[in-house]
Short mmCIF file of N, CA and C in Angstrom, two decimals:
data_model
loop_
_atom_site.label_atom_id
_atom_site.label_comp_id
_atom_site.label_asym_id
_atom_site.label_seq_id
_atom_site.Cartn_x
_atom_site.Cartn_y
_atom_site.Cartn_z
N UNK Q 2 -8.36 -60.80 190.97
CA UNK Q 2 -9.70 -61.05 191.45
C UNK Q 2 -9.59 -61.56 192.88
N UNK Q 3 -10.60 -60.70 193.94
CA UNK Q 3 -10.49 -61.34 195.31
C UNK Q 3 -11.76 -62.34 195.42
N UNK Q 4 -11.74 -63.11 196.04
CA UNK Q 4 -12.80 -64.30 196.16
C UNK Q 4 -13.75 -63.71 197.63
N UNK Q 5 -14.71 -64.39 197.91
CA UNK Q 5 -14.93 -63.77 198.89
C UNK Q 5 -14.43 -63.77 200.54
N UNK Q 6 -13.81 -65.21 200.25
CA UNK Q 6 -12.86 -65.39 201.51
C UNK Q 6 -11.90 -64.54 201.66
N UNK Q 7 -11.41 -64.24 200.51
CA UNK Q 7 -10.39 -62.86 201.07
C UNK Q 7 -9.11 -63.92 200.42
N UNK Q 8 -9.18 -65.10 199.47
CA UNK Q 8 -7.98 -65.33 198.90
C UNK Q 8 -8.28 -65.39 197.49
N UNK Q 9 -7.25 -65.03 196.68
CA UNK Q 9 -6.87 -64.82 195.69
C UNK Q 9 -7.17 -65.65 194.68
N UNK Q 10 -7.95 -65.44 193.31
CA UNK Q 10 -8.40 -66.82 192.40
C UNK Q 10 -7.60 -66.02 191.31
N UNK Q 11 -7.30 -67.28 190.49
CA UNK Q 11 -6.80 -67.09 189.06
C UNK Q 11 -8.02 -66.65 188.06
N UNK Q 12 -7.17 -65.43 187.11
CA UNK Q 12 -7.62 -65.05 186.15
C UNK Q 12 -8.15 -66.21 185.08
N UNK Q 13 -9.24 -66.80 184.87
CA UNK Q 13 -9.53 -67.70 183.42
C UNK Q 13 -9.97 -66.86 182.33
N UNK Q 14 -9.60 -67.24 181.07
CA UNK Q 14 -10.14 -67.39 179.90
C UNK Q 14 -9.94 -68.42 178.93
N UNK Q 15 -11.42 -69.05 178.90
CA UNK Q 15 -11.62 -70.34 177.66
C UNK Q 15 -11.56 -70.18 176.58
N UNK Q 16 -10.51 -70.57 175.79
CA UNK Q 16 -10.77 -69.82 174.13
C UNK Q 16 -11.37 -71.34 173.37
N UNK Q 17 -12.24 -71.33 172.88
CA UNK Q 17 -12.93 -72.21 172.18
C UNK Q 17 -12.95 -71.76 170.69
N UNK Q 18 -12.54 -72.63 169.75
CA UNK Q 18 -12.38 -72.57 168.68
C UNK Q 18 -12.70 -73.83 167.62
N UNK Q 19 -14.09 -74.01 167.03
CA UNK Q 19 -14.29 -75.62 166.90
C UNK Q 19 -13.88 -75.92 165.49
N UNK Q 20 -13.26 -76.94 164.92
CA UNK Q 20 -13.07 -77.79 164.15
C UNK Q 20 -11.44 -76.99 163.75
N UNK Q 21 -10.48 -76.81 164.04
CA UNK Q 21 -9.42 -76.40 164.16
C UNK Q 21 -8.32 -76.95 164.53
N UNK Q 22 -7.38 -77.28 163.75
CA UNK Q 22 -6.13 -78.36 164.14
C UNK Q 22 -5.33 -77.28 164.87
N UNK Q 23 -4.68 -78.22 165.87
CA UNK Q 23 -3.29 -77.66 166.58
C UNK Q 23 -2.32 -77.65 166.61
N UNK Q 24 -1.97 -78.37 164.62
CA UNK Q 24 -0.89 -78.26 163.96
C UNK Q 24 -0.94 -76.91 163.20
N UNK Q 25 -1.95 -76.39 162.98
CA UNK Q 25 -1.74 -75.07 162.26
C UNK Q 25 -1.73 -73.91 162.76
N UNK Q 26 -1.54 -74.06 164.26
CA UNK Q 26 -1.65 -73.06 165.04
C UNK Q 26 -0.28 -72.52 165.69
N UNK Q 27 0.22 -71.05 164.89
CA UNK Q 27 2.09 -70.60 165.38
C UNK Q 27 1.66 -70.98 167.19
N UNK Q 28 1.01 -70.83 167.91
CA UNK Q 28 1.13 -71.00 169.28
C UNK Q 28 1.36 -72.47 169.63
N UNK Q 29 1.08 -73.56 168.52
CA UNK Q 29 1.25 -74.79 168.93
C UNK Q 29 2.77 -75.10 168.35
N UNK Q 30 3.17 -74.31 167.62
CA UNK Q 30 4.64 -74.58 166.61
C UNK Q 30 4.58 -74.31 165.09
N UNK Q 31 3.70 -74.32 164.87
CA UNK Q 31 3.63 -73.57 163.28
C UNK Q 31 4.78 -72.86 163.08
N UNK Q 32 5.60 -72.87 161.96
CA UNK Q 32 6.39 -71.75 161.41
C UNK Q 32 5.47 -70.76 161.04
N UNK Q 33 4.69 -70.80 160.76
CA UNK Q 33 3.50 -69.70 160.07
C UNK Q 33 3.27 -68.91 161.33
N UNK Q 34 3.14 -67.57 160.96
CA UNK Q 34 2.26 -66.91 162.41
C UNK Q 34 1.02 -67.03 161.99
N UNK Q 35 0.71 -67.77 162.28
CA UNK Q 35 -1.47 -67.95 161.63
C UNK Q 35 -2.31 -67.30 162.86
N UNK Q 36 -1.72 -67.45 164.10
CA UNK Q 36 -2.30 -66.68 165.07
C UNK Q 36 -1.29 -66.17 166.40
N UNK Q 37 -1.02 -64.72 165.43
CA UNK Q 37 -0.05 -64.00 166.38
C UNK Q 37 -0.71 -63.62 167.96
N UNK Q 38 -1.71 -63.41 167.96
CA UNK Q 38 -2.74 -62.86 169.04
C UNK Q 38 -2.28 -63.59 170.08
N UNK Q 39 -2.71 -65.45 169.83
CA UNK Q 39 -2.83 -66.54 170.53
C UNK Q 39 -1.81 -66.59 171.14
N UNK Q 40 -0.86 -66.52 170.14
CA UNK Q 40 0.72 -67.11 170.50
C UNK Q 40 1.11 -65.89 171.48
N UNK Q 41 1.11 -64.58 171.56
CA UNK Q 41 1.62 -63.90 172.64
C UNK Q 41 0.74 -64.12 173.71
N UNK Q 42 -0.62 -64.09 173.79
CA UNK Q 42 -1.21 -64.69 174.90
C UNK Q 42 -0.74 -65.88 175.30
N UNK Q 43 -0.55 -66.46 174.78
CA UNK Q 43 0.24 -67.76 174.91
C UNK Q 43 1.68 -67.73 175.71
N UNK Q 44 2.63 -66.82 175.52
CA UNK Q 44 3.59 -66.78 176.11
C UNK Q 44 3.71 -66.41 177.62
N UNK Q 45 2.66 -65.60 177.92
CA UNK Q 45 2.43 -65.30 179.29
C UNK Q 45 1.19 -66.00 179.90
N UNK Q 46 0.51 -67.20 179.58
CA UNK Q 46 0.10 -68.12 180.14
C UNK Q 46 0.05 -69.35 180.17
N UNK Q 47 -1.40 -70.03 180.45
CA UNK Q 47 -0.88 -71.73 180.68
C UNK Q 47 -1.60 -72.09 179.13
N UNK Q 48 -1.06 -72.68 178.65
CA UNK Q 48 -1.05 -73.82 177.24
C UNK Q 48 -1.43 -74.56 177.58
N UNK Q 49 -2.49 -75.75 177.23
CA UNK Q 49 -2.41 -76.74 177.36
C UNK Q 49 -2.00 -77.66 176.16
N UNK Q 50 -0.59 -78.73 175.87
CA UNK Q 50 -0.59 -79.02 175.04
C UNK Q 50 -1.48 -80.94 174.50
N UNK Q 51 -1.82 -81.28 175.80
CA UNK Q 51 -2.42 -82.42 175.24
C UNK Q 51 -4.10 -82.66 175.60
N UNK Q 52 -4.58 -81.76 175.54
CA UNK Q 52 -5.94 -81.54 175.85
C UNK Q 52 -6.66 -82.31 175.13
N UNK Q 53 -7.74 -83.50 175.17
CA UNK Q 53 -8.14 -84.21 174.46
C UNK Q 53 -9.93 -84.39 174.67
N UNK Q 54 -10.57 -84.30 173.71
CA UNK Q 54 -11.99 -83.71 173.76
C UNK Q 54 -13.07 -84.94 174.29
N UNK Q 55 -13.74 -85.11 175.37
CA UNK Q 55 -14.54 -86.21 175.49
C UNK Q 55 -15.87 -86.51 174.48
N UNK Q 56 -15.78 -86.35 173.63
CA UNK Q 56 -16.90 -86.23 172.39
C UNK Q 56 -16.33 -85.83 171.12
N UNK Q 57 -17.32 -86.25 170.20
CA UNK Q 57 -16.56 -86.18 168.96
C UNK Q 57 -17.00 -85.12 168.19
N UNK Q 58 -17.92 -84.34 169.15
CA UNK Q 58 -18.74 -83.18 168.32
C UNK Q 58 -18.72 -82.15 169.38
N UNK Q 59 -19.31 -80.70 168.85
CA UNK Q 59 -19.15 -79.50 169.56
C UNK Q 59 -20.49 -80.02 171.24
N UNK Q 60 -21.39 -80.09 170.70
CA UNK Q 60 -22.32 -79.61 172.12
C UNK Q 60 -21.93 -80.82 173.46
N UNK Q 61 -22.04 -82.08 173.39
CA UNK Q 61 -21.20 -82.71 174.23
C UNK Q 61 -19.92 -82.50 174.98
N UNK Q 62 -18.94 -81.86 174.00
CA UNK Q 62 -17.97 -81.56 173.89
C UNK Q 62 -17.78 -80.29 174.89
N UNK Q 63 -18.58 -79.06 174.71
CA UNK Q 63 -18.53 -78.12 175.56
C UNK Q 63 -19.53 -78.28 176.46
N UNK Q 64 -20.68 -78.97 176.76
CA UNK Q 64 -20.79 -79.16 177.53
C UNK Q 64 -19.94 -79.90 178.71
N UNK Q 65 -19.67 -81.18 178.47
CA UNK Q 65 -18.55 -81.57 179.24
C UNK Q 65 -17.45 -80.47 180.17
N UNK Q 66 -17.18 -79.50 179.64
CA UNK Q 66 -15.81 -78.63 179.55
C UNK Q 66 -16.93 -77.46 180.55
N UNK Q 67 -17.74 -77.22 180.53
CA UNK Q 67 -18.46 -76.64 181.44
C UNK Q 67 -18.95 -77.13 182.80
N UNK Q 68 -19.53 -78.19 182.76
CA UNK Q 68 -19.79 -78.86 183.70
C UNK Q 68 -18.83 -79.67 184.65
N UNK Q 69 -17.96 -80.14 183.81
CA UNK Q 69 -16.81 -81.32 184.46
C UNK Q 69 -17.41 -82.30 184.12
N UNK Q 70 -18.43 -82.50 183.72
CA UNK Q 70 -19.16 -84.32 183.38
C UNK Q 70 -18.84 -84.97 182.25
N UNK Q 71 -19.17 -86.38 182.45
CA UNK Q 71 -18.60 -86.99 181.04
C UNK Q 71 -20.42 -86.57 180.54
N UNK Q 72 -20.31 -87.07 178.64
CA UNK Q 72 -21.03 -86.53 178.00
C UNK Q 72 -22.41 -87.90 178.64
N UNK Q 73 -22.10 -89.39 178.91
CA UNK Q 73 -22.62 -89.94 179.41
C UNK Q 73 -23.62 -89.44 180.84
N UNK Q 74 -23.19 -88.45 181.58
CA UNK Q 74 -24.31 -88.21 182.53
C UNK Q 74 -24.74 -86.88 182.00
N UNK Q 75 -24.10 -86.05 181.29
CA UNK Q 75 -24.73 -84.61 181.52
C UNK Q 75 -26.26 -84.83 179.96
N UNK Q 76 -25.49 -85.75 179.25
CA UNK Q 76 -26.91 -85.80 178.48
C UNK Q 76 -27.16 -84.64 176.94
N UNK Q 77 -26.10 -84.14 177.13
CA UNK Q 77 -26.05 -83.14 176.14
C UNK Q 77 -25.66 -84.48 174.70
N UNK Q 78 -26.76 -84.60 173.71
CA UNK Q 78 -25.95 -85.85 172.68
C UNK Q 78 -26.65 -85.21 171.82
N UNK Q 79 -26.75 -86.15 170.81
CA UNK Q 79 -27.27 -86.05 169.21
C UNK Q 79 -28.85 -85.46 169.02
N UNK Q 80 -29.50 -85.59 170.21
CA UNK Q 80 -31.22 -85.33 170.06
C UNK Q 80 -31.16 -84.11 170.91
N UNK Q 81 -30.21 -83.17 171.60
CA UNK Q 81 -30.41 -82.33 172.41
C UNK Q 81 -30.27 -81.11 171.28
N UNK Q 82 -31.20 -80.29 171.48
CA UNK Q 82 -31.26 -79.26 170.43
C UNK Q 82 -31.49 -77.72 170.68
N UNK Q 83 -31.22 -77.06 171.92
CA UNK Q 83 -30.81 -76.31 172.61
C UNK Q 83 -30.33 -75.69 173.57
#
């Protein structure tokens, strides 16, 4: 991908997957292949292995991860409902 300055940006993709341990996941170390897909995507990119969620629930949670904000300013909480 060219940017419009004319330098080069990295390819992203967010894989979001909610209520899912990262002990059961072969890309995190599982002996199990539970997710062969992941794990070869996985080999040719960045992992993150200590990623830790600012909220204890999904919409805070991705909100945060969208915005960059803590769940304290962006406002996304328990009464936000779309």
């Amino acid at each position: 991908m060219i940017a419009a300055a004319g330098l080069e940006q990295p390819n992203i993709l967010i894989v979001l997957w909610d209520t899912v341990r990262a002990d059961r996941l072969s890309v995190y170390g599982n002996s199990r292949s539970t997710t062969p897909f992941i794990e070869r995507l996985g080999k040719t990119s960045m992992v993150f292995e200590r990623a830790i969620s600012p909220a204890m629930w999904t919409v805070p949670s991705h909100a945060s991860m969208f915005t960059g904000l803590m769940p304290t300013t962006h406002g996304a909480g328990y009464d936000w409902r779309w």
